[in-house]
Amino acid sequence: SLDWGYTDDNGPSTWAEKYPLAAGARQSPVDIDTSKATSDNSLVDREIDWSYPSNCSYRIVNTGYGWRVDTYGDDTALSGGPLSEVYKLEQFHCHWGATNDEGSEHTVDGKSYAAELHLVHWNSEKYSSFKEAASQPDGLAVLGVFMEIGNADNAELEKIISLIPKIIHKGQDSQASFDLDFGSLLPESKHYWTYLGSLTTPPCNECVIWTVFKEPITISERQLEVFRSLKSVGEEDAIEPEEGKLVKNYRPPLPLGNRVLRECGP
Ligand SMILES: NS(=O)(=O)c1cccc(F)c1
Ligand SMILES: [Zn+2]
């Protein structure tokens, strides 16, 4: 069985037993209390800038906790906003819930979205590997994008969703080289909130500069159902067909404490 997960017996409220960092004071996600967000001039004209290649080879894997697309981030770059260095894209993945009224990890004034996309970058200017960066306070920069249910399929996400039937079981992966237009996985508005936080899954290292976009992108109900069809167990685990489905994989918000929450953008 998994040593951590999202069920009652191995879910977020139990993580600190095996992963003490999960009880830290700089944990993620948080509820974004918009009345607490400061729009001081420290970020003025500090737009978040990203450049991702259009056609790239990717590997999509079922981690047992969801799907993750590993990029080979050579010619990717994220800079600006709260970042002092250039970060490289390492991977992206998603969190969702069993029903559409939950699923995001960050919430906005207590409101949950149906899902949340995370684009994970590491500080390749200061550190020599993702692993090393993940042990540093400014090691990672994660972009969080809220996803709400819309009528239309998200065409870019469809390229990923079409691969999910190949990775239904934990440990399965699929190599695909498709041209992904990241620009359309990100909202039009660059208005964002930013704060210092952590990985939202064990070991919950406090190494992330979080940037959460205000504007959601849309995903269809059908697409979200495909996410929920993933299994948290391997093909060899003999279980009932309906068992082991990854219907939810989000961590509820932790206290912001005395951290500063800044906002930027129109
Ligand atoms: N969910 S998350 O904080 O983006 C995250 C969790 C674990 C590893 C990682 F690279 C990113
Ligand atoms: Zn995540």
PDB file of C-alpha atoms and ligand atoms in Angstrom:
ATOM      1  CA  SER A   1       0.000   0.000   0.000  1.00  0.00           C
ATOM      2  CA  LEU A   2       1.102   3.615  -0.395  1.00  0.00           C
ATOM      3  CA  ASP A   3       2.871   5.130   2.609  1.00  0.00           C
ATOM      4  CA  TRP A   4       0.973   8.341   2.028  1.00  0.00           C
ATOM      5  CA  GLY A   5      -2.028   9.252  -0.086  1.00  0.00           C
ATOM      6  CA  TYR A   6      -5.434  10.872   0.052  1.00  0.00           C
ATOM      7  CA  THR A   7      -7.583   8.283   1.810  1.00  0.00           C
ATOM      8  CA  ASP A   8      -8.762   8.517   5.413  1.00  0.00           C
ATOM      9  CA  ASP A   9      -5.955   6.305   6.679  1.00  0.00           C
ATOM     10  CA  ASN A  10      -3.018   7.808   4.746  1.00  0.00           C
ATOM     11  CA  GLY A  11      -4.272  11.290   3.841  1.00  0.00           C
ATOM     12  CA  PRO A  12      -2.989  14.824   4.594  1.00  0.00           C
ATOM     13  CA  SER A  13      -3.914  14.757   8.289  1.00  0.00           C
ATOM     14  CA  THR A  14      -1.539  11.765   8.782  1.00  0.00           C
ATOM     15  CA  TRP A  15       1.432  12.947   6.701  1.00  0.00           C
ATOM     16  CA  ALA A  16       3.331  14.676   9.549  1.00  0.00           C
ATOM     17  CA  GLU A  17       3.764  11.301  11.293  1.00  0.00           C
ATOM     18  CA  LYS A  18       6.187  10.119   8.615  1.00  0.00           C
ATOM     19  CA  TYR A  19       7.064  13.476   7.016  1.00  0.00           C
ATOM     20  CA  PRO A  20       7.734  15.994   9.815  1.00  0.00           C
ATOM     21  CA  LEU A  21       8.199  18.904   7.384  1.00  0.00           C
ATOM     22  CA  ALA A  22       4.462  18.649   6.690  1.00  0.00           C
ATOM     23  CA  ALA A  23       3.937  20.307  10.097  1.00  0.00           C
ATOM     24  CA  GLY A  24       6.151  23.309   9.211  1.00  0.00           C
ATOM     25  CA  ALA A  25       5.241  26.992   9.237  1.00  0.00           C
ATOM     26  CA  ARG A  26       5.800  27.511   5.483  1.00  0.00           C
ATOM     27  CA  GLN A  27       3.455  24.855   4.081  1.00  0.00           C
ATOM     28  CA  SER A  28       1.308  24.833   0.937  1.00  0.00           C
ATOM     29  CA  PRO A  29      -1.365  25.157  -0.217  1.00  0.00           C
ATOM     30  CA  VAL A  30      -2.987  28.113   1.544  1.00  0.00           C
ATOM     31  CA  ASP A  31      -6.306  29.884   1.294  1.00  0.00           C
ATOM     32  CA  ILE A  32      -5.704  33.113  -0.640  1.00  0.00           C
ATOM     33  CA  ASP A  33      -7.464  35.679   1.519  1.00  0.00           C
ATOM     34  CA  THR A  34      -7.685  38.476  -1.035  1.00  0.00           C
ATOM     35  CA  SER A  35      -8.104  41.082   1.729  1.00  0.00           C
ATOM     36  CA  LYS A  36      -4.661  40.112   3.026  1.00  0.00           C
ATOM     37  CA  ALA A  37      -2.909  40.365  -0.335  1.00  0.00           C
ATOM     38  CA  THR A  38      -0.612  43.376  -0.551  1.00  0.00           C
ATOM     39  CA  SER A  39      -0.004  45.006  -3.908  1.00  0.00           C
ATOM     40  CA  ASP A  40       3.108  46.878  -2.843  1.00  0.00           C
ATOM     41  CA  ASN A  41       5.438  48.220  -5.528  1.00  0.00           C
ATOM     42  CA  SER A  42       7.939  45.396  -5.055  1.00  0.00           C
ATOM     43  CA  LEU A  43       6.404  43.550  -7.987  1.00  0.00           C
ATOM     44  CA  VAL A  44       5.353  46.486 -10.127  1.00  0.00           C
ATOM     45  CA  ASP A  45       6.184  45.763 -13.795  1.00  0.00           C
ATOM     46  CA  ARG A  46       7.557  42.450 -12.606  1.00  0.00           C
ATOM     47  CA  GLU A  47       5.611  40.376 -15.069  1.00  0.00           C
ATOM     48  CA  ILE A  48       6.112  36.668 -14.916  1.00  0.00           C
ATOM     49  CA  ASP A  49       7.875  35.679 -18.144  1.00  0.00           C
ATOM     50  CA  TRP A  50       7.992  32.155 -19.515  1.00  0.00           C
ATOM     51  CA  SER A  51       9.298  30.660 -22.691  1.00  0.00           C
ATOM     52  CA  TYR A  52       8.502  27.041 -23.456  1.00  0.00           C
ATOM     53  CA  PRO A  53       9.265  25.228 -26.730  1.00  0.00           C
ATOM     54  CA  SER A  54       6.290  24.367 -28.887  1.00  0.00           C
ATOM     55  CA  ASN A  55       7.231  20.861 -29.946  1.00  0.00           C
ATOM     56  CA  CYS A  56       8.964  18.862 -27.308  1.00  0.00           C
ATOM     57  CA  SER A  57       9.240  15.247 -26.257  1.00  0.00           C
ATOM     58  CA  TYR A  58       7.548  14.367 -23.011  1.00  0.00           C
ATOM     59  CA  ARG A  59       6.991  11.377 -20.801  1.00  0.00           C
ATOM     60  CA  ILE A  60       3.707  11.017 -18.987  1.00  0.00           C
ATOM     61  CA  VAL A  61       3.707   8.779 -15.924  1.00  0.00           C
ATOM     62  CA  ASN A  62       1.161   7.540 -13.403  1.00  0.00           C
ATOM     63  CA  THR A  63       2.854   8.307 -10.068  1.00  0.00           C
ATOM     64  CA  GLY A  64       0.185   6.572  -8.014  1.00  0.00           C
ATOM     65  CA  TYR A  65      -0.871  10.056  -6.924  1.00  0.00           C
ATOM     66  CA  GLY A  66      -1.930  11.339 -10.345  1.00  0.00           C
ATOM     67  CA  TRP A  67      -0.418  11.928 -13.751  1.00  0.00           C
ATOM     68  CA  ARG A  68       2.836  13.830 -14.259  1.00  0.00           C
ATOM     69  CA  VAL A  69       4.387  15.006 -17.497  1.00  0.00           C
ATOM     70  CA  ASP A  70       8.174  15.102 -17.333  1.00  0.00           C
ATOM     71  CA  THR A  71       9.633  17.660 -19.675  1.00  0.00           C
ATOM     72  CA  TYR A  72      13.250  17.779 -20.725  1.00  0.00           C
ATOM     73  CA  GLY A  73      13.473  21.369 -19.787  1.00  0.00           C
ATOM     74  CA  ASP A  74      16.519  22.378 -21.772  1.00  0.00           C
ATOM     75  CA  ASP A  75      15.075  25.294 -23.641  1.00  0.00           C
ATOM     76  CA  THR A  76      12.483  26.361 -21.106  1.00  0.00           C
ATOM     77  CA  ALA A  77      12.755  29.450 -18.934  1.00  0.00           C
ATOM     78  CA  LEU A  78      10.678  31.112 -16.239  1.00  0.00           C
ATOM     79  CA  SER A  79      11.738  34.468 -14.815  1.00  0.00           C
ATOM     80  CA  GLY A  80      10.444  37.776 -13.530  1.00  0.00           C
ATOM     81  CA  GLY A  81       7.651  38.273 -11.028  1.00  0.00           C
ATOM     82  CA  PRO A  82       8.932  37.251  -7.600  1.00  0.00           C
ATOM     83  CA  LEU A  83      11.891  35.353  -9.091  1.00  0.00           C
ATOM     84  CA  SER A  84      15.442  36.644  -8.914  1.00  0.00           C
ATOM     85  CA  GLU A  85      16.888  33.950 -11.168  1.00  0.00           C
ATOM     86  CA  VAL A  86      15.855  31.957 -14.245  1.00  0.00           C
ATOM     87  CA  TYR A  87      14.079  28.676 -13.499  1.00  0.00           C
ATOM     88  CA  LYS A  88      13.751  25.642 -15.804  1.00  0.00           C
ATOM     89  CA  LEU A  89      10.543  23.640 -16.286  1.00  0.00           C
ATOM     90  CA  GLU A  90      10.955  20.156 -14.765  1.00  0.00           C
ATOM     91  CA  GLN A  91       7.436  18.717 -14.892  1.00  0.00           C
ATOM     92  CA  PHE A  92       3.781  19.545 -14.690  1.00  0.00           C
ATOM     93  CA  HIS A  93       0.850  17.711 -13.123  1.00  0.00           C
ATOM     94  CA  CYS A  94      -2.602  18.288 -11.737  1.00  0.00           C
ATOM     95  CA  HIS A  95      -4.741  17.942  -8.591  1.00  0.00           C
ATOM     96  CA  TRP A  96      -8.476  17.269  -8.603  1.00  0.00           C
ATOM     97  CA  GLY A  97     -11.387  16.142  -6.428  1.00  0.00           C
ATOM     98  CA  ALA A  98     -14.146  13.523  -6.439  1.00  0.00           C
ATOM     99  CA  THR A  99     -16.757  16.181  -7.276  1.00  0.00           C
ATOM    100  CA  ASN A 100     -16.476  19.491  -9.102  1.00  0.00           C
ATOM    101  CA  ASP A 101     -16.973  21.637  -5.990  1.00  0.00           C
ATOM    102  CA  GLU A 102     -13.537  20.659  -4.685  1.00  0.00           C
ATOM    103  CA  GLY A 103     -10.197  19.638  -6.187  1.00  0.00           C
ATOM    104  CA  SER A 104      -7.936  22.670  -6.230  1.00  0.00           C
ATOM    105  CA  GLU A 105      -5.251  22.930  -3.551  1.00  0.00           C
ATOM    106  CA  HIS A 106      -5.147  26.699  -3.195  1.00  0.00           C
ATOM    107  CA  THR A 107      -8.502  28.318  -2.520  1.00  0.00           C
ATOM    108  CA  VAL A 108      -9.548  31.953  -3.001  1.00  0.00           C
ATOM    109  CA  ASP A 109     -11.509  33.445  -0.121  1.00  0.00           C
ATOM    110  CA  GLY A 110     -12.525  29.886   0.736  1.00  0.00           C
ATOM    111  CA  LYS A 111     -13.604  29.017  -2.822  1.00  0.00           C
ATOM    112  CA  SER A 112     -12.275  25.785  -4.315  1.00  0.00           C
ATOM    113  CA  TYR A 113     -11.932  25.195  -8.039  1.00  0.00           C
ATOM    114  CA  ALA A 114     -12.503  21.823  -9.707  1.00  0.00           C
ATOM    115  CA  ALA A 115      -8.784  21.247 -10.292  1.00  0.00           C
ATOM    116  CA  GLU A 116      -5.379  22.941 -10.200  1.00  0.00           C
ATOM    117  CA  LEU A 117      -2.495  22.596 -12.666  1.00  0.00           C
ATOM    118  CA  HIS A 118       1.080  22.887 -11.333  1.00  0.00           C
ATOM    119  CA  LEU A 119       4.017  23.752 -13.570  1.00  0.00           C
ATOM    120  CA  VAL A 120       7.138  22.933 -11.554  1.00  0.00           C
ATOM    121  CA  HIS A 121      10.403  24.784 -12.274  1.00  0.00           C
ATOM    122  CA  TRP A 122      13.797  24.679 -10.546  1.00  0.00           C
ATOM    123  CA  ASN A 123      16.491  27.328 -10.042  1.00  0.00           C
ATOM    124  CA  SER A 124      19.069  26.137 -12.556  1.00  0.00           C
ATOM    125  CA  GLU A 125      21.062  29.334 -12.171  1.00  0.00           C
ATOM    126  CA  LYS A 126      21.966  28.639  -8.526  1.00  0.00           C
ATOM    127  CA  TYR A 127      21.699  24.841  -8.279  1.00  0.00           C
ATOM    128  CA  SER A 128      22.944  21.962 -10.395  1.00  0.00           C
ATOM    129  CA  SER A 129      19.938  19.657 -10.247  1.00  0.00           C
ATOM    130  CA  PHE A 130      16.219  19.605  -9.500  1.00  0.00           C
ATOM    131  CA  LYS A 131      16.935  17.325  -6.524  1.00  0.00           C
ATOM    132  CA  GLU A 132      19.424  19.776  -5.026  1.00  0.00           C
ATOM    133  CA  ALA A 133      17.095  22.717  -5.698  1.00  0.00           C
ATOM    134  CA  ALA A 134      14.250  20.927  -3.898  1.00  0.00           C
ATOM    135  CA  SER A 135      16.266  21.192  -0.666  1.00  0.00           C
ATOM    136  CA  GLN A 136      16.707  24.987  -0.921  1.00  0.00           C
ATOM    137  CA  PRO A 137      14.336  27.775   0.181  1.00  0.00           C
ATOM    138  CA  ASP A 138      14.434  29.379  -3.307  1.00  0.00           C
ATOM    139  CA  GLY A 139      14.943  26.139  -5.176  1.00  0.00           C
ATOM    140  CA  LEU A 140      11.604  25.693  -6.933  1.00  0.00           C
ATOM    141  CA  ALA A 141       9.083  27.988  -8.604  1.00  0.00           C
ATOM    142  CA  VAL A 142       5.658  26.473  -9.176  1.00  0.00           C
ATOM    143  CA  LEU A 143       2.953  28.145 -11.272  1.00  0.00           C
ATOM    144  CA  GLY A 144      -0.538  27.254 -10.064  1.00  0.00           C
ATOM    145  CA  VAL A 145      -3.421  27.524 -12.536  1.00  0.00           C
ATOM    146  CA  PHE A 146      -7.010  27.020 -11.384  1.00  0.00           C
ATOM    147  CA  MET A 147      -9.250  24.909 -13.602  1.00  0.00           C
ATOM    148  CA  GLU A 148     -13.010  25.328 -13.701  1.00  0.00           C
ATOM    149  CA  ILE A 149     -15.582  23.245 -15.555  1.00  0.00           C
ATOM    150  CA  GLY A 150     -16.511  24.609 -18.965  1.00  0.00           C
ATOM    151  CA  ASN A 151     -18.573  23.236 -21.824  1.00  0.00           C
ATOM    152  CA  ALA A 152     -15.710  22.928 -24.269  1.00  0.00           C
ATOM    153  CA  ASP A 153     -12.803  20.541 -24.016  1.00  0.00           C
ATOM    154  CA  ASN A 154      -9.435  22.159 -23.445  1.00  0.00           C
ATOM    155  CA  ALA A 155      -7.667  21.283 -26.662  1.00  0.00           C
ATOM    156  CA  GLU A 156      -4.142  21.409 -25.187  1.00  0.00           C
ATOM    157  CA  LEU A 157      -5.134  19.267 -22.220  1.00  0.00           C
ATOM    158  CA  GLU A 158      -6.737  16.826 -24.674  1.00  0.00           C
ATOM    159  CA  LYS A 159      -3.262  15.899 -25.941  1.00  0.00           C
ATOM    160  CA  ILE A 160      -2.418  14.792 -22.403  1.00  0.00           C
ATOM    161  CA  ILE A 161      -5.811  13.237 -21.677  1.00  0.00           C
ATOM    162  CA  SER A 162      -5.589  11.089 -24.817  1.00  0.00           C
ATOM    163  CA  LEU A 163      -2.532   9.397 -23.267  1.00  0.00           C
ATOM    164  CA  ILE A 164      -4.142   8.621 -19.893  1.00  0.00           C
ATOM    165  CA  PRO A 165      -5.740   5.329 -20.995  1.00  0.00           C
ATOM    166  CA  LYS A 166      -2.151   4.080 -21.481  1.00  0.00           C
ATOM    167  CA  ILE A 167      -1.139   4.848 -17.882  1.00  0.00           C
ATOM    168  CA  ILE A 168      -4.191   3.752 -15.901  1.00  0.00           C
ATOM    169  CA  HIS A 169      -2.072   1.846 -13.376  1.00  0.00           C
ATOM    170  CA  LYS A 170       0.602   3.166 -11.002  1.00  0.00           C
ATOM    171  CA  GLY A 171       4.072   3.004 -12.516  1.00  0.00           C
ATOM    172  CA  GLN A 172       2.952   2.965 -16.140  1.00  0.00           C
ATOM    173  CA  ASP A 173       4.371   5.599 -18.442  1.00  0.00           C
ATOM    174  CA  SER A 174       4.079   6.654 -22.049  1.00  0.00           C
ATOM    175  CA  GLN A 175       6.616   8.464 -24.178  1.00  0.00           C
ATOM    176  CA  ALA A 176       5.107  10.952 -26.536  1.00  0.00           C
ATOM    177  CA  SER A 177       6.465  13.812 -28.489  1.00  0.00           C
ATOM    178  CA  PHE A 178       3.686  16.213 -29.098  1.00  0.00           C
ATOM    179  CA  ASP A 179       3.709  19.891 -29.694  1.00  0.00           C
ATOM    180  CA  LEU A 180       2.231  21.431 -26.603  1.00  0.00           C
ATOM    181  CA  ASP A 181       1.329  25.079 -26.632  1.00  0.00           C
ATOM    182  CA  PHE A 182       1.886  25.865 -22.938  1.00  0.00           C
ATOM    183  CA  GLY A 183       0.657  29.353 -23.603  1.00  0.00           C
ATOM    184  CA  SER A 184      -2.857  27.939 -23.738  1.00  0.00           C
ATOM    185  CA  LEU A 185      -2.430  26.019 -20.504  1.00  0.00           C
ATOM    186  CA  LEU A 186      -1.963  29.393 -18.834  1.00  0.00           C
ATOM    187  CA  PRO A 187      -4.651  32.054 -18.428  1.00  0.00           C
ATOM    188  CA  GLU A 188      -4.779  35.192 -20.557  1.00  0.00           C
ATOM    189  CA  SER A 189      -4.424  37.494 -17.583  1.00  0.00           C
ATOM    190  CA  LYS A 190      -1.073  37.430 -15.821  1.00  0.00           C
ATOM    191  CA  HIS A 191      -2.617  38.703 -12.574  1.00  0.00           C
ATOM    192  CA  TYR A 192      -1.132  36.507  -9.842  1.00  0.00           C
ATOM    193  CA  TRP A 193      -0.620  36.070  -6.128  1.00  0.00           C
ATOM    194  CA  THR A 194       2.759  34.970  -4.780  1.00  0.00           C
ATOM    195  CA  TYR A 195       4.037  33.681  -1.432  1.00  0.00           C
ATOM    196  CA  LEU A 196       6.738  31.396  -0.026  1.00  0.00           C
ATOM    197  CA  GLY A 197       5.578  27.820   0.527  1.00  0.00           C
ATOM    198  CA  SER A 198       6.265  24.137   0.088  1.00  0.00           C
ATOM    199  CA  LEU A 199       5.666  21.019  -1.952  1.00  0.00           C
ATOM    200  CA  THR A 200       2.018  20.073  -1.408  1.00  0.00           C
ATOM    201  CA  THR A 201       2.881  16.376  -1.213  1.00  0.00           C
ATOM    202  CA  PRO A 202       5.330  14.528   1.035  1.00  0.00           C
ATOM    203  CA  PRO A 203       8.112  15.194   1.847  1.00  0.00           C
ATOM    204  CA  CYS A 204       6.577  18.731   1.824  1.00  0.00           C
ATOM    205  CA  ASN A 205       9.965  20.475   1.496  1.00  0.00           C
ATOM    206  CA  GLU A 206       9.700  24.225   2.143  1.00  0.00           C
ATOM    207  CA  CYS A 207      11.447  25.084  -1.118  1.00  0.00           C
ATOM    208  CA  VAL A 208       8.785  26.663  -3.335  1.00  0.00           C
ATOM    209  CA  ILE A 209       8.214  30.231  -4.467  1.00  0.00           C
ATOM    210  CA  TRP A 210       4.506  29.944  -5.369  1.00  0.00           C
ATOM    211  CA  THR A 211       2.834  31.963  -8.081  1.00  0.00           C
ATOM    212  CA  VAL A 212      -0.916  31.345  -8.384  1.00  0.00           C
ATOM    213  CA  PHE A 213      -2.795  32.930 -11.286  1.00  0.00           C
ATOM    214  CA  LYS A 214      -6.097  34.587 -10.483  1.00  0.00           C
ATOM    215  CA  GLU A 215      -7.838  33.704 -13.757  1.00  0.00           C
ATOM    216  CA  PRO A 216      -8.814  30.030 -14.170  1.00  0.00           C
ATOM    217  CA  ILE A 217      -8.619  28.037 -17.392  1.00  0.00           C
ATOM    218  CA  THR A 218     -11.447  25.680 -18.331  1.00  0.00           C
ATOM    219  CA  ILE A 219     -11.622  21.892 -18.542  1.00  0.00           C
ATOM    220  CA  SER A 220     -14.654  19.818 -19.483  1.00  0.00           C
ATOM    221  CA  GLU A 221     -16.424  17.418 -17.143  1.00  0.00           C
ATOM    222  CA  ARG A 222     -15.510  14.555 -19.486  1.00  0.00           C
ATOM    223  CA  GLN A 223     -11.829  15.475 -19.331  1.00  0.00           C
ATOM    224  CA  LEU A 224     -11.924  15.621 -15.552  1.00  0.00           C
ATOM    225  CA  GLU A 225     -13.611  12.191 -15.452  1.00  0.00           C
ATOM    226  CA  VAL A 226     -10.644  10.800 -17.396  1.00  0.00           C
ATOM    227  CA  PHE A 227      -8.339  12.088 -14.636  1.00  0.00           C
ATOM    228  CA  ARG A 228     -10.516  10.298 -12.063  1.00  0.00           C
ATOM    229  CA  SER A 229     -10.184   7.030 -13.994  1.00  0.00           C
ATOM    230  CA  LEU A 230      -6.491   6.789 -13.074  1.00  0.00           C
ATOM    231  CA  LYS A 231      -5.632   4.137 -10.486  1.00  0.00           C
ATOM    232  CA  SER A 232      -3.376   4.506  -7.482  1.00  0.00           C
ATOM    233  CA  VAL A 233      -2.392   0.823  -7.628  1.00  0.00           C
ATOM    234  CA  GLY A 234      -0.288  -1.202 -10.035  1.00  0.00           C
ATOM    235  CA  GLU A 235      -1.628  -3.562 -12.696  1.00  0.00           C
ATOM    236  CA  GLU A 236      -0.501  -6.523 -10.588  1.00  0.00           C
ATOM    237  CA  ASP A 237      -2.514  -5.432  -7.532  1.00  0.00           C
ATOM    238  CA  ALA A 238      -5.549  -7.671  -7.704  1.00  0.00           C
ATOM    239  CA  ILE A 239      -8.385  -5.405  -6.651  1.00  0.00           C
ATOM    240  CA  GLU A 240     -11.982  -4.872  -7.701  1.00  0.00           C
ATOM    241  CA  PRO A 241     -12.341  -2.823 -10.912  1.00  0.00           C
ATOM    242  CA  GLU A 242     -13.844   0.159  -9.102  1.00  0.00           C
ATOM    243  CA  GLU A 243     -11.255   0.081  -6.303  1.00  0.00           C
ATOM    244  CA  GLY A 244      -8.070   2.159  -6.234  1.00  0.00           C
ATOM    245  CA  LYS A 245      -9.421   4.927  -8.447  1.00  0.00           C
ATOM    246  CA  LEU A 246      -7.661   8.257  -7.972  1.00  0.00           C
ATOM    247  CA  VAL A 247     -10.816  10.286  -7.486  1.00  0.00           C
ATOM    248  CA  LYS A 248      -9.073  12.932  -5.364  1.00  0.00           C
ATOM    249  CA  ASN A 249      -5.480  14.011  -4.855  1.00  0.00           C
ATOM    250  CA  TYR A 250      -5.528  17.491  -3.332  1.00  0.00           C
ATOM    251  CA  ARG A 251      -4.148  18.717   0.004  1.00  0.00           C
ATOM    252  CA  PRO A 252      -6.458  21.124   1.854  1.00  0.00           C
ATOM    253  CA  PRO A 253      -5.073  24.589   2.743  1.00  0.00           C
ATOM    254  CA  LEU A 254      -2.645  25.186   5.633  1.00  0.00           C
ATOM    255  CA  PRO A 255      -2.379  28.433   7.656  1.00  0.00           C
ATOM    256  CA  LEU A 256      -0.586  31.334   5.943  1.00  0.00           C
ATOM    257  CA  GLY A 257       0.704  32.308   9.392  1.00  0.00           C
ATOM    258  CA  ASN A 258       2.884  35.413   9.284  1.00  0.00           C
ATOM    259  CA  ARG A 259       3.864  34.973   5.645  1.00  0.00           C
ATOM    260  CA  VAL A 260       3.404  37.870   3.241  1.00  0.00           C
ATOM    261  CA  LEU A 261       0.956  37.315   0.371  1.00  0.00           C
ATOM    262  CA  ARG A 262       1.656  39.667  -2.515  1.00  0.00           C
ATOM    263  CA  GLU A 263      -0.390  40.257  -5.604  1.00  0.00           C
ATOM    264  CA  CYS A 264       0.541  41.729  -8.966  1.00  0.00           C
ATOM    265  CA  GLY A 265      -1.123  42.489 -12.202  1.00  0.00           C
ATOM    266  CA  PRO A 266      -4.110  44.322 -13.599  1.00  0.00           C
TER     267      PRO A 266
HETATM  268  N1  LIG B   1       2.289  19.671  -5.832  1.00  0.00           N
HETATM  269  S1  LIG B   1       3.668  20.440  -5.960  1.00  0.00           S
HETATM  270  O1  LIG B   1       3.879  21.238  -4.767  1.00  0.00           O
HETATM  271  O2  LIG B   1       3.712  21.199  -7.204  1.00  0.00           O
HETATM  272  C1  LIG B   1       4.988  19.302  -6.012  1.00  0.00           C
HETATM  273  C2  LIG B   1       4.960  18.190  -5.209  1.00  0.00           C
HETATM  274  C3  LIG B   1       6.030  17.282  -5.246  1.00  0.00           C
HETATM  275  C4  LIG B   1       7.085  17.479  -6.112  1.00  0.00           C
HETATM  276  C5  LIG B   1       7.088  18.605  -6.928  1.00  0.00           C
HETATM  277  F1  LIG B   1       8.121  18.790  -7.768  1.00  0.00           F
HETATM  278  C6  LIG B   1       6.040  19.519  -6.894  1.00  0.00           C
HETATM  279 ZN    ZN B   2       1.089  19.854  -7.350  1.00  0.00          ZN
END
